PDB file of C-alpha atoms in Angstrom:
ATOM      1  CA  UNK A 409    -198.525-124.776 -17.491  1.00 69.00           C
ATOM      2  CA  UNK A 410    -199.972-124.394 -21.916  1.00 78.00           C
ATOM      3  CA  UNK A 411    -198.142-120.949 -21.422  1.00 80.00           C
ATOM      4  CA  UNK A 412    -194.370-121.010 -21.334  1.00 92.00           C
ATOM      5  CA  UNK A 413    -192.217-121.789 -24.445  1.00 94.00           C
ATOM      6  CA  UNK A 414    -188.821-122.743 -23.872  1.00 95.00           C
ATOM      7  CA  UNK A 415    -186.651-122.315 -27.527  1.00 97.00           C
ATOM      8  CA  UNK A 416    -183.478-124.042 -26.606  1.00 96.00           C
ATOM      9  CA  UNK A 417    -180.412-122.104 -28.364  1.00 98.00           C
ATOM     10  CA  UNK A 418    -177.003-124.295 -28.800  1.00 98.00           C
ATOM     11  CA  UNK A 419    -174.204-122.609 -26.837  1.00 98.00           C
ATOM     12  CA  UNK A 420    -172.323-119.889 -29.165  1.00 98.00           C
ATOM     13  CA  UNK A 421    -175.442-118.933 -30.663  1.00 99.00           C
ATOM     14  CA  UNK A 422    -175.655-115.879 -32.649  1.00 99.00           C
ATOM     15  CA  UNK A 423    -178.297-113.029 -33.556  1.00 99.00           C
ATOM     16  CA  UNK A 424    -179.265-115.520 -36.418  1.00 99.00           C
ATOM     17  CA  UNK A 425    -180.238-118.335 -34.592  1.00 99.00           C
ATOM     18  CA  UNK A 426    -182.155-116.185 -32.108  1.00 99.00           C
ATOM     19  CA  UNK A 427    -184.163-113.941 -34.082  1.00 99.00           C
ATOM     20  CA  UNK A 428    -185.054-117.486 -35.671  1.00 99.00           C
ATOM     21  CA  UNK A 429    -186.411-118.826 -32.412  1.00 99.00           C
ATOM     22  CA  UNK A 430    -188.233-115.585 -32.036  1.00 99.00           C
ATOM     23  CA  UNK A 431    -189.656-115.290 -35.291  1.00 99.00           C
ATOM     24  CA  UNK A 432    -190.635-118.344 -36.095  1.00 98.00           C
ATOM     25  CA  UNK A 433    -191.995-119.722 -32.318  1.00 97.00           C
ATOM     26  CA  UNK A 434    -192.066-117.334 -29.528  1.00 98.00           C
ATOM     27  CA  UNK A 435    -193.126-113.740 -31.573  1.00 98.00           C
ATOM     28  CA  UNK A 436    -196.212-116.417 -32.799  1.00 98.00           C
ATOM     29  CA  UNK A 437    -197.027-117.331 -29.674  1.00 96.00           C
ATOM     30  CA  UNK A 438    -196.852-114.389 -27.530  1.00 97.00           C
ATOM     31  CA  UNK A 439    -199.507-112.831 -30.637  1.00 98.00           C
ATOM     32  CA  UNK A 440    -201.751-116.016 -30.002  1.00 96.00           C
ATOM     33  CA  UNK A 441    -201.420-115.762 -26.043  1.00 94.00           C
ATOM     34  CA  UNK A 442    -203.600-112.393 -26.754  1.00 95.00           C
ATOM     35  CA  UNK A 443    -201.874-110.605 -23.979  1.00 97.00           C
ATOM     36  CA  UNK A 444    -203.586-107.310 -21.856  1.00 98.00           C
ATOM     37  CA  UNK A 445    -200.261-106.504 -20.751  1.00 98.00           C
ATOM     38  CA  UNK A 446    -196.977-107.168 -21.909  1.00 98.00           C
ATOM     39  CA  UNK A 447    -194.133-107.659 -19.168  1.00 98.00           C
ATOM     40  CA  UNK A 448    -190.343-107.564 -20.682  1.00 98.00           C
ATOM     41  CA  UNK A 449    -188.107-109.005 -18.277  1.00 97.00           C
ATOM     42  CA  UNK A 450    -184.925-107.489 -19.990  1.00 98.00           C
ATOM     43  CA  UNK A 451    -181.498-109.319 -19.953  1.00 97.00           C
ATOM     44  CA  UNK A 452    -178.661-108.852 -21.414  1.00 98.00           C
ATOM     45  CA  UNK A 453    -176.420-111.403 -20.062  1.00 97.00           C
ATOM     46  CA  UNK A 454    -176.903-113.258 -23.814  1.00 98.00           C
ATOM     47  CA  UNK A 455    -174.333-110.326 -25.713  1.00 99.00           C
ATOM     48  CA  UNK A 456    -171.235-111.473 -26.941  1.00 99.00           C
ATOM     49  CA  UNK A 457    -169.077-109.828 -24.311  1.00 98.00           C
ATOM     50  CA  UNK A 458    -170.689-110.805 -21.211  1.00 98.00           C
ATOM     51  CA  UNK A 459    -168.449-113.953 -19.072  1.00 97.00           C
ATOM     52  CA  UNK A 460    -171.642-114.994 -17.922  1.00 95.00           C
ATOM     53  CA  UNK A 461    -174.123-115.706 -20.926  1.00 93.00           C
ATOM     54  CA  UNK A 462    -172.883-117.981 -23.593  1.00 96.00           C
ATOM     55  CA  UNK A 463    -174.874-116.697 -26.643  1.00 98.00           C
ATOM     56  CA  UNK A 464    -173.300-113.992 -28.964  1.00 99.00           C
ATOM     57  CA  UNK A 465    -176.038-112.020 -29.594  1.00 99.00           C
ATOM     58  CA  UNK A 466    -175.550-107.966 -30.236  1.00 99.00           C
ATOM     59  CA  UNK A 467    -177.290-104.842 -29.544  1.00 99.00           C
ATOM     60  CA  UNK A 468    -178.540-104.486 -33.056  1.00 99.00           C
ATOM     61  CA  UNK A 469    -180.204-108.358 -31.309  1.00 99.00           C
ATOM     62  CA  UNK A 470    -181.990-106.766 -28.377  1.00 99.00           C
ATOM     63  CA  UNK A 471    -183.302-103.789 -30.474  1.00 99.00           C
ATOM     64  CA  UNK A 472    -184.853-106.091 -33.091  1.00 99.00           C
ATOM     65  CA  UNK A 473    -186.382-108.323 -30.689  1.00 99.00           C
ATOM     66  CA  UNK A 474    -187.578-105.402 -29.023  1.00 99.00           C
ATOM     67  CA  UNK A 475    -188.556-103.352 -31.071  1.00 99.00           C
ATOM     68  CA  UNK A 476    -190.800-106.652 -32.374  1.00 99.00           C
ATOM     69  CA  UNK A 477    -192.559-107.408 -29.006  1.00 99.00           C
ATOM     70  CA  UNK A 478    -193.578-103.526 -28.515  1.00 99.00           C
ATOM     71  CA  UNK A 479    -195.326-104.308 -32.197  1.00 99.00           C
ATOM     72  CA  UNK A 480    -197.536-106.794 -30.676  1.00 99.00           C
ATOM     73  CA  UNK A 481    -197.713-105.055 -27.327  1.00 99.00           C
ATOM     74  CA  UNK A 482    -199.363-102.697 -29.357  1.00 99.00           C
ATOM     75  CA  UNK A 483    -201.267-104.548 -31.563  1.00 98.00           C
ATOM     76  CA  UNK A 484    -202.514-106.955 -28.997  1.00 98.00           C
ATOM     77  CA  UNK A 485    -202.578-105.127 -25.730  1.00 98.00           C
ATOM     78  CA  UNK A 486    -203.363-101.430 -26.744  1.00 98.00           C
ATOM     79  CA  UNK A 487    -199.472-100.366 -26.236  1.00 98.00           C
ATOM     80  CA  UNK A 488    -199.390-101.517 -23.060  1.00 99.00           C
ATOM     81  CA  UNK A 489    -196.410-102.655 -22.055  1.00 99.00           C
ATOM     82  CA  UNK A 490    -193.497-102.494 -18.938  1.00 99.00           C
ATOM     83  CA  UNK A 491    -190.153-103.389 -19.277  1.00 99.00           C
ATOM     84  CA  UNK A 492    -187.375-104.409 -16.425  1.00 98.00           C
ATOM     85  CA  UNK A 493    -183.794-104.508 -16.229  1.00 98.00           C
ATOM     86  CA  UNK A 494    -182.899-108.254 -15.295  1.00 95.00           C
ATOM     87  CA  UNK A 495    -178.896-108.735 -15.564  1.00 91.00           C
ATOM     88  CA  UNK A 496    -175.784-108.408 -17.779  1.00 96.00           C
ATOM     89  CA  UNK A 497    -172.255-108.927 -15.632  1.00 97.00           C
ATOM     90  CA  UNK A 498    -170.429-106.720 -18.765  1.00 98.00           C
ATOM     91  CA  UNK A 499    -171.192-103.269 -17.542  1.00 98.00           C
ATOM     92  CA  UNK A 500    -169.850-102.057 -20.983  1.00 98.00           C
ATOM     93  CA  UNK A 501    -171.875-104.510 -23.191  1.00 99.00           C
ATOM     94  CA  UNK A 502    -174.996-103.631 -21.061  1.00 98.00           C
ATOM     95  CA  UNK A 503    -175.211-100.215 -20.657  1.00 98.00           C
ATOM     96  CA  UNK A 504    -175.066-100.887 -24.735  1.00 99.00           C
ATOM     97  CA  UNK A 505    -177.984-102.946 -24.841  1.00 99.00           C
ATOM     98  CA  UNK A 506    -180.104-101.248 -22.181  1.00 99.00           C
ATOM     99  CA  UNK A 507    -179.420 -98.049 -24.593  1.00 99.00           C
ATOM    100  CA  UNK A 508    -180.617-100.236 -27.473  1.00 99.00           C
ATOM    101  CA  UNK A 509    -183.192-101.548 -26.156  1.00 99.00           C
ATOM    102  CA  UNK A 510    -184.855 -98.406 -25.118  1.00 99.00           C
ATOM    103  CA  UNK A 511    -184.068 -96.619 -28.046  1.00 99.00           C
ATOM    104  CA  UNK A 512    -186.233 -99.020 -29.118  1.00 99.00           C
ATOM    105  CA  UNK A 513    -189.159 -98.856 -26.884  1.00 98.00           C
ATOM    106  CA  UNK A 514    -189.236 -94.941 -27.569  1.00 98.00           C
ATOM    107  CA  UNK A 515    -189.293 -95.658 -31.315  1.00 98.00           C
ATOM    108  CA  UNK A 516    -192.070 -97.656 -31.217  1.00 95.00           C
TER     109      UNK A 516
END
């Protein structure tokens, strides 16, 4: 399919690599796709405290990407955006990340 885009990150990658992948690859592709609605499958196992994920993201990274995606939804999809909670296996990290995500959605 030409609408599936992968941006692999190295094990242990942090916010800088994550934001670069989103900023240079994924967000432009989402914008170019010109969606009618944006659906976020929000998983937080990439948090540095998560025992399953192998990335080192924090709440600020999740907030940033949510803000960026919401801006595209506003511009391209009339603000139509749905977010569903996926995973996250450290309960404190999950709670903090989900809260940052929801705050970014509200602010958008």
